[in-house]
Short mmCIF file of C-alpha atoms in Angstrom, two decimals:
data_model
loop_
_atom_site.label_atom_id
_atom_site.label_comp_id
_atom_site.label_asym_id
_atom_site.label_seq_id
_atom_site.Cartn_x
_atom_site.Cartn_y
_atom_site.Cartn_z
CA MET A 228 -19.04 -25.91 -17.27
CA ALA A 229 -16.79 -24.90 -14.39
CA ASP A 230 -18.20 -23.76 -11.05
CA THR A 231 -17.65 -20.00 -11.39
CA ASN A 232 -19.47 -19.28 -8.14
CA GLY A 233 -16.74 -21.08 -6.18
CA LEU A 234 -14.05 -19.26 -8.15
CA ASP A 235 -15.75 -15.93 -7.53
CA THR A 236 -15.84 -16.64 -3.80
CA ALA A 237 -12.17 -17.63 -3.76
CA LEU A 238 -11.15 -14.48 -5.68
CA THR A 239 -13.17 -12.30 -3.30
CA GLN A 240 -11.41 -13.97 -0.37
CA LEU A 241 -8.02 -13.09 -1.91
CA LEU A 242 -9.06 -9.44 -1.94
CA THR A 243 -10.52 -9.31 1.55
CA GLU A 244 -7.94 -11.50 3.28
CA PRO A 245 -4.51 -10.74 1.77
CA GLU A 246 -1.54 -12.81 2.89
CA PRO A 247 0.59 -11.30 5.62
CA PRO A 248 3.97 -10.00 4.40
CA ARG A 249 6.76 -12.56 4.31
CA GLY A 250 10.43 -11.96 4.90
CA PRO A 251 12.23 -8.83 5.99
CA ARG A 252 11.15 -5.32 5.04
CA CYS A 253 12.61 -3.74 1.89
CA THR A 254 15.96 -2.12 2.67
CA VAL A 255 15.26 0.88 0.45
CA GLY A 256 11.83 1.37 2.05
CA THR A 257 13.44 1.27 5.47
CA ILE A 258 16.00 3.88 4.39
CA LEU A 259 13.24 6.10 2.97
CA ASP A 260 11.35 5.91 6.28
CA SER A 261 14.47 7.02 8.18
CA LEU A 262 15.04 10.16 6.09
CA ASP A 263 13.62 13.62 6.68
CA ASP A 264 10.80 14.63 4.31
CA GLU A 265 12.94 16.79 2.01
CA THR A 266 15.68 14.19 1.59
CA ALA A 267 13.14 11.39 1.12
CA ALA A 268 11.39 13.39 -1.62
CA LYS A 269 14.71 13.95 -3.41
CA PHE A 270 15.55 10.25 -3.04
CA ARG A 271 12.17 9.28 -4.56
CA THR A 272 12.89 11.59 -7.50
CA VAL A 273 16.26 9.90 -8.03
CA LEU A 274 14.64 6.45 -7.79
CA ASP A 275 12.10 7.41 -10.45
CA ASN A 276 14.81 8.65 -12.83
CA PRO A 277 15.83 5.73 -15.09
CA ALA A 278 18.99 7.61 -16.14
CA VAL A 279 20.44 7.05 -12.64
CA THR A 280 21.57 3.44 -12.25
CA ALA A 281 20.79 1.28 -9.25
CA THR A 282 24.53 0.85 -8.73
CA ARG A 283 25.12 4.61 -8.47
CA ILE A 284 22.20 4.95 -6.06
CA ALA A 285 23.45 2.08 -3.89
CA ASP A 286 27.00 3.48 -3.86
CA THR A 287 25.72 6.92 -2.85
CA LEU A 288 23.54 5.51 -0.08
CA THR A 289 26.34 3.29 1.21
CA SER A 290 28.79 6.23 1.28
CA GLY A 291 26.16 8.10 3.29
CA GLY A 292 26.01 5.34 5.91
CA HIS A 293 23.06 3.32 4.55
CA ARG A 294 24.29 -0.13 3.56
CA VAL A 295 22.37 -1.30 0.51
CA GLN A 296 23.22 -3.18 -2.66
CA ALA A 297 22.20 -2.38 -6.24
CA PRO A 298 19.83 -5.39 -6.59
CA ALA A 299 17.81 -4.10 -3.61
CA VAL A 300 17.51 -0.68 -5.28
CA ALA A 301 16.46 -2.30 -8.57
CA ARG A 302 13.89 -4.48 -6.77
CA HIS A 303 12.45 -1.41 -5.03
CA ARG A 304 12.18 0.35 -8.38
CA ARG A 305 10.02 -2.58 -9.55
CA ARG A 306 7.70 -2.32 -6.52
CA GLY A 307 4.17 -3.33 -7.36
CA ALA A 308 5.37 -5.80 -10.01
CA SER A 309 5.55 -9.53 -9.39
CA ASN A 310 9.36 -9.37 -9.12
CA GLY A 311 9.51 -6.16 -7.08
CA CYS A 312 9.42 -5.40 -3.38
CA ARG A 313 6.23 -5.03 -1.34
CA CYS A 314 6.50 -1.28 -0.82
CA PRO A 315 3.51 0.66 -2.12
CA ARG A 316 3.88 2.22 -5.54
#
């Protein structure tokens, strides 16, 4: 039988001592933080609408002075998943 007490301790440690973030901050999260509350709320609504493509969102943001590419938008949309960004869901 495996030592479940050691596993339990290790799992608890993962919860109480999460790894520090690696790499640069999410571009979309940074853009959201720079917007006023009303615009940020509208942007979040657009992000949550699957009918609006990541490419259209990226093109709109870029034309508004926020350089971002479609893969970054798609990654932000997957936040919370293993292949998404680290922004909170």
